[in-house]
């Protein structure tokens, strides 16, 4: 039987490319969306979920428990960016960013671990994840994304039967908010790499986008 992958944020820019890539490789895809359900096919089923609160994530897991319990792979792609000038960032903004970037990913992962089916989980971060630098507009987002490598490495340590990795792509072609100095990359390319990582053998790793990583490493901090 084909493996099943759950993709969160599947109706978004990268999500749509991930759905095509995984379905094209013969996996059954459970595609989570919030308001924009995509096209159903023999290998793609859309699941509506609202991750704006922990209760919303639990309701999603309860509603679709039977289908999700079959998943051996998950791509935690949901993680929208929010901009706010750093001087105005509050503690509540940090809590909200952790809610968006971490709470659904961890609670869905824990659900799958409890089923005993999880083989591979991939967390999608962004190009500056893991770097210590100053941010002018996306501090809360960056702080929460920075927690993903810690989460993934720690889960890999305590759950050796499953693989946990992070992929940090640069700005995607077609994105509304762009990194000021990085050339956008086609979502299809990121999706293809994500698929290779999910189906590969590594665990506890943080995969960067080589071109973007090199470019950023040579520059000082910027907005
Ligand atoms: N865009 C970039 O340039 C870029 C660069 C580096 C990393 N990333 C990362 O890549 C990932 C995908 O980014 P993206 O730009 O492709 O995302 P996106 O286009 O903004 O997609 C947003 C997704 O989140 C869903 N969503 C929105 N509100 C929700 C809610 N309350 N509950 C549950 N789902 C909700 C949307 O569903 P509906 O459409 O159904 O409402 C959609 O599927 C993110 O983790 C992002 O941080 C993005």
PDB file of C-alpha atoms and ligand atoms in Angstrom:
ATOM      1  CA  UNK A   1       0.000   0.000   0.000  1.00  0.00           C
ATOM      2  CA  UNK A   2       1.230   3.544  -0.810  1.00  0.00           C
ATOM      3  CA  UNK A   3       2.583   5.598   2.090  1.00  0.00           C
ATOM      4  CA  UNK A   4       0.419   8.475   3.287  1.00  0.00           C
ATOM      5  CA  UNK A   5       1.775  11.965   3.923  1.00  0.00           C
ATOM      6  CA  UNK A   6       0.007  14.785   5.753  1.00  0.00           C
ATOM      7  CA  UNK A   7       0.920  18.236   4.405  1.00  0.00           C
ATOM      8  CA  UNK A   8      -0.176  21.260   6.435  1.00  0.00           C
ATOM      9  CA  UNK A   9      -0.729  24.612   4.735  1.00  0.00           C
ATOM     10  CA  UNK A  10      -1.253  22.589   1.569  1.00  0.00           C
ATOM     11  CA  UNK A  11      -3.332  25.219  -0.227  1.00  0.00           C
ATOM     12  CA  UNK A  12      -0.559  27.851   0.025  1.00  0.00           C
ATOM     13  CA  UNK A  13       2.275  28.721  -2.341  1.00  0.00           C
ATOM     14  CA  UNK A  14       4.694  25.982  -1.270  1.00  0.00           C
ATOM     15  CA  UNK A  15       1.893  23.687  -0.112  1.00  0.00           C
ATOM     16  CA  UNK A  16       0.436  23.320  -3.609  1.00  0.00           C
ATOM     17  CA  UNK A  17       3.856  22.378  -4.999  1.00  0.00           C
ATOM     18  CA  UNK A  18       4.343  19.881  -2.144  1.00  0.00           C
ATOM     19  CA  UNK A  19       0.976  18.254  -2.880  1.00  0.00           C
ATOM     20  CA  UNK A  20       1.894  17.859  -6.591  1.00  0.00           C
ATOM     21  CA  UNK A  21       5.377  16.530  -5.767  1.00  0.00           C
ATOM     22  CA  UNK A  22       4.325  13.914  -3.210  1.00  0.00           C
ATOM     23  CA  UNK A  23       1.303  12.782  -5.235  1.00  0.00           C
ATOM     24  CA  UNK A  24       3.544  12.592  -8.322  1.00  0.00           C
ATOM     25  CA  UNK A  25       5.867  10.268  -6.422  1.00  0.00           C
ATOM     26  CA  UNK A  26       2.988   7.891  -5.725  1.00  0.00           C
ATOM     27  CA  UNK A  27       2.192   8.812  -2.118  1.00  0.00           C
ATOM     28  CA  UNK A  28      -1.342   9.281  -0.811  1.00  0.00           C
ATOM     29  CA  UNK A  29      -1.626  12.937   0.239  1.00  0.00           C
ATOM     30  CA  UNK A  30      -3.760  14.340   3.047  1.00  0.00           C
ATOM     31  CA  UNK A  31      -3.727  18.058   2.305  1.00  0.00           C
ATOM     32  CA  UNK A  32      -4.707  20.419   5.138  1.00  0.00           C
ATOM     33  CA  UNK A  33      -6.265  23.736   4.189  1.00  0.00           C
ATOM     34  CA  UNK A  34      -8.169  26.431   6.047  1.00  0.00           C
ATOM     35  CA  UNK A  35     -10.354  28.291   3.528  1.00  0.00           C
ATOM     36  CA  UNK A  36      -9.167  27.244   0.052  1.00  0.00           C
ATOM     37  CA  UNK A  37      -9.782  23.573  -0.565  1.00  0.00           C
ATOM     38  CA  UNK A  38      -7.923  22.314  -3.637  1.00  0.00           C
ATOM     39  CA  UNK A  39      -8.873  19.722  -6.215  1.00  0.00           C
ATOM     40  CA  UNK A  40      -9.592  16.183  -4.956  1.00  0.00           C
ATOM     41  CA  UNK A  41      -8.117  13.249  -6.858  1.00  0.00           C
ATOM     42  CA  UNK A  42      -7.520   9.562  -6.277  1.00  0.00           C
ATOM     43  CA  UNK A  43      -4.324  10.388  -4.405  1.00  0.00           C
ATOM     44  CA  UNK A  44      -5.175  13.752  -2.808  1.00  0.00           C
ATOM     45  CA  UNK A  45      -7.755  14.301  -0.073  1.00  0.00           C
ATOM     46  CA  UNK A  46      -8.344  17.760   1.443  1.00  0.00           C
ATOM     47  CA  UNK A  47      -8.863  18.151   5.183  1.00  0.00           C
ATOM     48  CA  UNK A  48     -10.097  21.459   6.606  1.00  0.00           C
ATOM     49  CA  UNK A  49      -8.438  22.638   9.812  1.00  0.00           C
ATOM     50  CA  UNK A  50      -8.005  25.863  11.775  1.00  0.00           C
ATOM     51  CA  UNK A  51      -4.690  26.078  13.645  1.00  0.00           C
ATOM     52  CA  UNK A  52      -5.235  29.509  15.171  1.00  0.00           C
ATOM     53  CA  UNK A  53      -5.533  27.930  18.649  1.00  0.00           C
ATOM     54  CA  UNK A  54      -4.479  24.714  20.368  1.00  0.00           C
ATOM     55  CA  UNK A  55      -8.167  23.813  20.541  1.00  0.00           C
ATOM     56  CA  UNK A  56      -8.458  24.242  16.774  1.00  0.00           C
ATOM     57  CA  UNK A  57      -5.585  21.827  16.200  1.00  0.00           C
ATOM     58  CA  UNK A  58      -7.149  19.289  18.582  1.00  0.00           C
ATOM     59  CA  UNK A  59     -10.493  19.639  16.777  1.00  0.00           C
ATOM     60  CA  UNK A  60      -8.720  19.004  13.441  1.00  0.00           C
ATOM     61  CA  UNK A  61      -7.058  15.867  14.858  1.00  0.00           C
ATOM     62  CA  UNK A  62     -10.341  14.625  16.347  1.00  0.00           C
ATOM     63  CA  UNK A  63     -12.356  15.287  13.174  1.00  0.00           C
ATOM     64  CA  UNK A  64      -9.903  13.538  10.854  1.00  0.00           C
ATOM     65  CA  UNK A  65      -8.383  11.055  13.341  1.00  0.00           C
ATOM     66  CA  UNK A  66      -9.041   7.963  11.254  1.00  0.00           C
ATOM     67  CA  UNK A  67      -7.434   9.357   8.095  1.00  0.00           C
ATOM     68  CA  UNK A  68      -4.498  11.034   9.863  1.00  0.00           C
ATOM     69  CA  UNK A  69      -3.713   7.931  11.914  1.00  0.00           C
ATOM     70  CA  UNK A  70      -2.610   6.254   8.654  1.00  0.00           C
ATOM     71  CA  UNK A  71       0.129   8.839   7.981  1.00  0.00           C
ATOM     72  CA  UNK A  72       3.724   7.682   8.043  1.00  0.00           C
ATOM     73  CA  UNK A  73       5.050  11.075   6.914  1.00  0.00           C
ATOM     74  CA  UNK A  74       4.187  14.670   7.722  1.00  0.00           C
ATOM     75  CA  UNK A  75       5.378  17.983   6.293  1.00  0.00           C
ATOM     76  CA  UNK A  76       4.790  20.824   8.771  1.00  0.00           C
ATOM     77  CA  UNK A  77       4.523  23.495   6.115  1.00  0.00           C
ATOM     78  CA  UNK A  78       1.904  25.725   7.804  1.00  0.00           C
ATOM     79  CA  UNK A  79       3.680  28.802   9.213  1.00  0.00           C
ATOM     80  CA  UNK A  80       2.594  32.136   7.742  1.00  0.00           C
ATOM     81  CA  UNK A  81       4.853  35.149   8.175  1.00  0.00           C
ATOM     82  CA  UNK A  82       3.704  38.272  10.053  1.00  0.00           C
ATOM     83  CA  UNK A  83       5.525  41.604   9.906  1.00  0.00           C
ATOM     84  CA  UNK A  84       5.772  44.163  12.741  1.00  0.00           C
ATOM     85  CA  UNK A  85       8.495  46.713  13.498  1.00  0.00           C
ATOM     86  CA  UNK A  86      10.818  45.198  16.105  1.00  0.00           C
ATOM     87  CA  UNK A  87      10.490  48.209  18.459  1.00  0.00           C
ATOM     88  CA  UNK A  88       6.729  47.472  18.713  1.00  0.00           C
ATOM     89  CA  UNK A  89       6.950  43.706  19.299  1.00  0.00           C
ATOM     90  CA  UNK A  90       5.183  42.587  22.516  1.00  0.00           C
ATOM     91  CA  UNK A  91       5.278  39.396  24.553  1.00  0.00           C
ATOM     92  CA  UNK A  92       1.884  38.524  23.108  1.00  0.00           C
ATOM     93  CA  UNK A  93       3.367  38.725  19.591  1.00  0.00           C
ATOM     94  CA  UNK A  94       5.990  36.148  20.624  1.00  0.00           C
ATOM     95  CA  UNK A  95       3.327  33.845  22.074  1.00  0.00           C
ATOM     96  CA  UNK A  96       1.260  34.228  18.897  1.00  0.00           C
ATOM     97  CA  UNK A  97       4.268  33.405  16.718  1.00  0.00           C
ATOM     98  CA  UNK A  98       4.994  30.258  18.745  1.00  0.00           C
ATOM     99  CA  UNK A  99       1.328  29.299  18.439  1.00  0.00           C
ATOM    100  CA  UNK A 100       1.507  29.551  14.652  1.00  0.00           C
ATOM    101  CA  UNK A 101       4.956  28.058  14.032  1.00  0.00           C
ATOM    102  CA  UNK A 102       5.190  25.391  16.746  1.00  0.00           C
ATOM    103  CA  UNK A 103       1.954  24.380  18.435  1.00  0.00           C
ATOM    104  CA  UNK A 104       0.194  22.643  15.495  1.00  0.00           C
ATOM    105  CA  UNK A 105       3.456  21.031  14.352  1.00  0.00           C
ATOM    106  CA  UNK A 106       4.265  19.564  17.761  1.00  0.00           C
ATOM    107  CA  UNK A 107       0.738  18.459  18.613  1.00  0.00           C
ATOM    108  CA  UNK A 108       0.220  16.783  15.214  1.00  0.00           C
ATOM    109  CA  UNK A 109       3.619  15.091  15.566  1.00  0.00           C
ATOM    110  CA  UNK A 110       2.695  13.838  19.048  1.00  0.00           C
ATOM    111  CA  UNK A 111      -0.616  12.500  17.707  1.00  0.00           C
ATOM    112  CA  UNK A 112       1.211  10.534  14.987  1.00  0.00           C
ATOM    113  CA  UNK A 113       3.835   9.253  17.426  1.00  0.00           C
ATOM    114  CA  UNK A 114       1.035   8.003  19.686  1.00  0.00           C
ATOM    115  CA  UNK A 115      -0.419   6.049  16.728  1.00  0.00           C
ATOM    116  CA  UNK A 116       2.970   4.383  16.216  1.00  0.00           C
ATOM    117  CA  UNK A 117       2.850   5.095  12.479  1.00  0.00           C
ATOM    118  CA  UNK A 118       5.223   8.065  12.109  1.00  0.00           C
ATOM    119  CA  UNK A 119       8.333   7.421  10.018  1.00  0.00           C
ATOM    120  CA  UNK A 120       9.377  10.890   8.886  1.00  0.00           C
ATOM    121  CA  UNK A 121       8.525  14.477   9.851  1.00  0.00           C
ATOM    122  CA  UNK A 122       9.803  17.597   8.113  1.00  0.00           C
ATOM    123  CA  UNK A 123       9.489  21.122   9.553  1.00  0.00           C
ATOM    124  CA  UNK A 124       9.635  24.012   7.085  1.00  0.00           C
ATOM    125  CA  UNK A 125      11.588  26.998   8.438  1.00  0.00           C
ATOM    126  CA  UNK A 126      13.051  29.945   6.492  1.00  0.00           C
ATOM    127  CA  UNK A 127      16.467  31.008   5.236  1.00  0.00           C
ATOM    128  CA  UNK A 128      17.677  32.744   8.421  1.00  0.00           C
ATOM    129  CA  UNK A 129      16.676  29.941  10.761  1.00  0.00           C
ATOM    130  CA  UNK A 130      19.519  28.991  13.071  1.00  0.00           C
ATOM    131  CA  UNK A 131      21.365  32.295  12.631  1.00  0.00           C
ATOM    132  CA  UNK A 132      21.776  34.896  15.361  1.00  0.00           C
ATOM    133  CA  UNK A 133      21.178  38.287  13.788  1.00  0.00           C
ATOM    134  CA  UNK A 134      19.056  41.399  14.262  1.00  0.00           C
ATOM    135  CA  UNK A 135      15.614  41.596  12.630  1.00  0.00           C
ATOM    136  CA  UNK A 136      13.726  44.801  11.891  1.00  0.00           C
ATOM    137  CA  UNK A 137      10.328  43.468  10.841  1.00  0.00           C
ATOM    138  CA  UNK A 138      10.004  39.720  11.450  1.00  0.00           C
ATOM    139  CA  UNK A 139      11.516  39.189  14.901  1.00  0.00           C
ATOM    140  CA  UNK A 140       8.660  37.126  16.393  1.00  0.00           C
ATOM    141  CA  UNK A 141       8.425  34.961  13.253  1.00  0.00           C
ATOM    142  CA  UNK A 142      12.216  34.414  13.233  1.00  0.00           C
ATOM    143  CA  UNK A 143      12.329  33.560  16.957  1.00  0.00           C
ATOM    144  CA  UNK A 144       9.652  30.921  16.574  1.00  0.00           C
ATOM    145  CA  UNK A 145      11.231  29.468  13.403  1.00  0.00           C
ATOM    146  CA  UNK A 146      14.565  29.334  15.261  1.00  0.00           C
ATOM    147  CA  UNK A 147      13.014  26.864  17.685  1.00  0.00           C
ATOM    148  CA  UNK A 148      12.366  24.314  14.921  1.00  0.00           C
ATOM    149  CA  UNK A 149      15.929  22.900  14.679  1.00  0.00           C
ATOM    150  CA  UNK A 150      15.969  22.481  18.483  1.00  0.00           C
ATOM    151  CA  UNK A 151      12.612  20.743  18.375  1.00  0.00           C
ATOM    152  CA  UNK A 152      13.600  18.497  15.489  1.00  0.00           C
ATOM    153  CA  UNK A 153      17.002  17.559  16.950  1.00  0.00           C
ATOM    154  CA  UNK A 154      15.446  16.798  20.348  1.00  0.00           C
ATOM    155  CA  UNK A 155      12.613  14.696  18.908  1.00  0.00           C
ATOM    156  CA  UNK A 156      15.168  12.760  16.842  1.00  0.00           C
ATOM    157  CA  UNK A 157      17.050  11.992  20.050  1.00  0.00           C
ATOM    158  CA  UNK A 158      14.077  10.699  22.034  1.00  0.00           C
ATOM    159  CA  UNK A 159      12.250   8.965  19.144  1.00  0.00           C
ATOM    160  CA  UNK A 160      14.921   7.015  17.241  1.00  0.00           C
ATOM    161  CA  UNK A 161      12.236   5.042  15.381  1.00  0.00           C
ATOM    162  CA  UNK A 162      11.204   8.115  13.369  1.00  0.00           C
ATOM    163  CA  UNK A 163      13.103  10.804  11.452  1.00  0.00           C
ATOM    164  CA  UNK A 164      12.794  14.532  12.134  1.00  0.00           C
ATOM    165  CA  UNK A 165      14.370  17.196   9.937  1.00  0.00           C
ATOM    166  CA  UNK A 166      14.151  20.897   9.137  1.00  0.00           C
ATOM    167  CA  UNK A 167      14.323  22.498   5.685  1.00  0.00           C
ATOM    168  CA  UNK A 168      15.058  26.241   5.484  1.00  0.00           C
ATOM    169  CA  UNK A 169      14.160  27.521   2.015  1.00  0.00           C
ATOM    170  CA  UNK A 170      14.753  31.076   0.802  1.00  0.00           C
ATOM    171  CA  UNK A 171      12.006  33.422  -0.454  1.00  0.00           C
ATOM    172  CA  UNK A 172       9.694  31.583  -2.829  1.00  0.00           C
ATOM    173  CA  UNK A 173       8.975  32.905  -6.297  1.00  0.00           C
ATOM    174  CA  UNK A 174       5.510  34.475  -6.117  1.00  0.00           C
ATOM    175  CA  UNK A 175       5.644  35.267  -2.373  1.00  0.00           C
ATOM    176  CA  UNK A 176       4.048  38.528  -1.209  1.00  0.00           C
ATOM    177  CA  UNK A 177       6.810  39.186   1.378  1.00  0.00           C
ATOM    178  CA  UNK A 178      10.337  38.860   0.024  1.00  0.00           C
ATOM    179  CA  UNK A 179      13.754  38.685   1.592  1.00  0.00           C
ATOM    180  CA  UNK A 180      15.377  41.940   0.396  1.00  0.00           C
ATOM    181  CA  UNK A 181      18.558  40.381  -0.958  1.00  0.00           C
ATOM    182  CA  UNK A 182      17.866  36.779  -1.838  1.00  0.00           C
ATOM    183  CA  UNK A 183      16.896  35.544  -5.285  1.00  0.00           C
ATOM    184  CA  UNK A 184      13.523  33.776  -5.040  1.00  0.00           C
ATOM    185  CA  UNK A 185      13.429  30.047  -5.693  1.00  0.00           C
ATOM    186  CA  UNK A 186      10.613  28.193  -7.462  1.00  0.00           C
ATOM    187  CA  UNK A 187       8.298  26.415  -4.986  1.00  0.00           C
ATOM    188  CA  UNK A 188       8.601  23.295  -7.164  1.00  0.00           C
ATOM    189  CA  UNK A 189      12.353  23.113  -6.466  1.00  0.00           C
ATOM    190  CA  UNK A 190      11.802  23.425  -2.723  1.00  0.00           C
ATOM    191  CA  UNK A 191       9.042  20.806  -2.873  1.00  0.00           C
ATOM    192  CA  UNK A 192      11.297  18.360  -4.724  1.00  0.00           C
ATOM    193  CA  UNK A 193      14.007  18.786  -2.074  1.00  0.00           C
ATOM    194  CA  UNK A 194      11.467  18.435   0.743  1.00  0.00           C
ATOM    195  CA  UNK A 195      10.259  15.176  -0.769  1.00  0.00           C
ATOM    196  CA  UNK A 196      13.812  13.795  -1.002  1.00  0.00           C
ATOM    197  CA  UNK A 197      14.438  14.675   2.654  1.00  0.00           C
ATOM    198  CA  UNK A 198      11.164  13.128   3.863  1.00  0.00           C
ATOM    199  CA  UNK A 199      11.857   9.902   1.978  1.00  0.00           C
ATOM    200  CA  UNK A 200      15.599   9.911   2.784  1.00  0.00           C
ATOM    201  CA  UNK A 201      17.530   8.515   5.735  1.00  0.00           C
ATOM    202  CA  UNK A 202      18.727  11.553   7.734  1.00  0.00           C
ATOM    203  CA  UNK A 203      17.356  12.527  11.138  1.00  0.00           C
ATOM    204  CA  UNK A 204      17.890  15.555  13.388  1.00  0.00           C
ATOM    205  CA  UNK A 205      19.319  17.539  10.465  1.00  0.00           C
ATOM    206  CA  UNK A 206      18.815  21.112   9.380  1.00  0.00           C
ATOM    207  CA  UNK A 207      18.889  21.370   5.581  1.00  0.00           C
ATOM    208  CA  UNK A 208      19.628  24.812   4.202  1.00  0.00           C
ATOM    209  CA  UNK A 209      19.262  26.097   0.693  1.00  0.00           C
ATOM    210  CA  UNK A 210      22.892  26.153  -0.482  1.00  0.00           C
ATOM    211  CA  UNK A 211      22.806  29.268  -2.682  1.00  0.00           C
ATOM    212  CA  UNK A 212      20.898  31.415  -0.180  1.00  0.00           C
ATOM    213  CA  UNK A 213      23.001  30.234   2.760  1.00  0.00           C
ATOM    214  CA  UNK A 214      26.208  31.261   1.002  1.00  0.00           C
ATOM    215  CA  UNK A 215      24.830  34.658   0.024  1.00  0.00           C
ATOM    216  CA  UNK A 216      23.595  35.482   3.529  1.00  0.00           C
ATOM    217  CA  UNK A 217      26.764  34.244   5.215  1.00  0.00           C
ATOM    218  CA  UNK A 218      28.783  36.853   3.319  1.00  0.00           C
ATOM    219  CA  UNK A 219      26.558  39.755   4.423  1.00  0.00           C
ATOM    220  CA  UNK A 220      25.997  41.641   7.619  1.00  0.00           C
ATOM    221  CA  UNK A 221      22.546  41.870   9.192  1.00  0.00           C
ATOM    222  CA  UNK A 222      19.751  43.643   7.355  1.00  0.00           C
ATOM    223  CA  UNK A 223      16.026  44.330   7.677  1.00  0.00           C
TER     224      UNK A 223
HETATM  225  N1  LIG B   1       6.770  32.431   1.115  1.00  0.00           N
HETATM  226  C1  LIG B   1       8.095  32.452   1.239  1.00  0.00           C
HETATM  227  O1  LIG B   1       8.820  33.175   0.535  1.00  0.00           O
HETATM  228  C2  LIG B   1       8.760  31.548   2.260  1.00  0.00           C
HETATM  229  C3  LIG B   1      10.146  31.575   2.374  1.00  0.00           C
HETATM  230  C4  LIG B   1      10.777  30.731   3.289  1.00  0.00           C
HETATM  231  C5  LIG B   1      10.002  29.887   4.075  1.00  0.00           C
HETATM  232  N2  LIG B   1       8.645  29.890   3.962  1.00  0.00           N
HETATM  233  C6  LIG B   1       7.855  28.982   4.798  1.00  0.00           C
HETATM  234  O2  LIG B   1       7.258  28.049   3.935  1.00  0.00           O
HETATM  235  C7  LIG B   1       5.984  27.650   4.472  1.00  0.00           C
HETATM  236  C8  LIG B   1       4.908  27.888   3.433  1.00  0.00           C
HETATM  237  O3  LIG B   1       4.868  29.278   3.134  1.00  0.00           O
HETATM  238  P1  LIG B   1       3.896  29.842   1.999  1.00  0.00           P
HETATM  239  O4  LIG B   1       4.351  31.230   1.707  1.00  0.00           O
HETATM  240  O5  LIG B   1       3.779  28.825   0.899  1.00  0.00           O
HETATM  241  O6  LIG B   1       2.503  29.881   2.794  1.00  0.00           O
HETATM  242  P2  LIG B   1       1.170  30.598   2.319  1.00  0.00           P
HETATM  243  O7  LIG B   1       1.089  30.675   0.841  1.00  0.00           O
HETATM  244  O8  LIG B   1       1.002  31.863   3.111  1.00  0.00           O
HETATM  245  O9  LIG B   1       0.071  29.527   2.793  1.00  0.00           O
HETATM  246  C9  LIG B   1      -0.636  29.655   3.956  1.00  0.00           C
HETATM  247  C10 LIG B   1      -1.316  28.294   4.260  1.00  0.00           C
HETATM  248  O10 LIG B   1      -1.741  28.315   5.614  1.00  0.00           O
HETATM  249  C11 LIG B   1      -3.131  28.012   5.644  1.00  0.00           C
HETATM  250  N3  LIG B   1      -3.764  28.728   6.746  1.00  0.00           N
HETATM  251  C12 LIG B   1      -3.949  30.072   6.857  1.00  0.00           C
HETATM  252  N4  LIG B   1      -4.557  30.344   8.033  1.00  0.00           N
HETATM  253  C13 LIG B   1      -4.741  29.155   8.670  1.00  0.00           C
HETATM  254  C14 LIG B   1      -5.288  28.780   9.906  1.00  0.00           C
HETATM  255  N5  LIG B   1      -5.819  29.681  10.767  1.00  0.00           N
HETATM  256  N6  LIG B   1      -5.301  27.477  10.239  1.00  0.00           N
HETATM  257  C15 LIG B   1      -4.789  26.541   9.402  1.00  0.00           C
HETATM  258  N7  LIG B   1      -4.256  26.824   8.209  1.00  0.00           N
HETATM  259  C16 LIG B   1      -4.230  28.126   7.839  1.00  0.00           C
HETATM  260  C17 LIG B   1      -3.677  28.480   4.319  1.00  0.00           C
HETATM  261  O11 LIG B   1      -4.902  27.809   4.087  1.00  0.00           O
HETATM  262  P3  LIG B   1      -6.083  28.459   3.156  1.00  0.00           P
HETATM  263  O12 LIG B   1      -5.386  28.948   1.911  1.00  0.00           O
HETATM  264  O13 LIG B   1      -6.965  27.295   2.874  1.00  0.00           O
HETATM  265  O14 LIG B   1      -6.720  29.550   3.929  1.00  0.00           O
HETATM  266  C18 LIG B   1      -2.537  28.046   3.401  1.00  0.00           C
HETATM  267  O15 LIG B   1      -2.637  26.673   3.117  1.00  0.00           O
HETATM  268  C19 LIG B   1       5.801  28.451   5.761  1.00  0.00           C
HETATM  269  O16 LIG B   1       6.204  27.694   6.864  1.00  0.00           O
HETATM  270  C20 LIG B   1       6.715  29.648   5.563  1.00  0.00           C
HETATM  271  O17 LIG B   1       7.138  30.229   6.782  1.00  0.00           O
HETATM  272  C21 LIG B   1       8.004  30.696   3.067  1.00  0.00           C
END
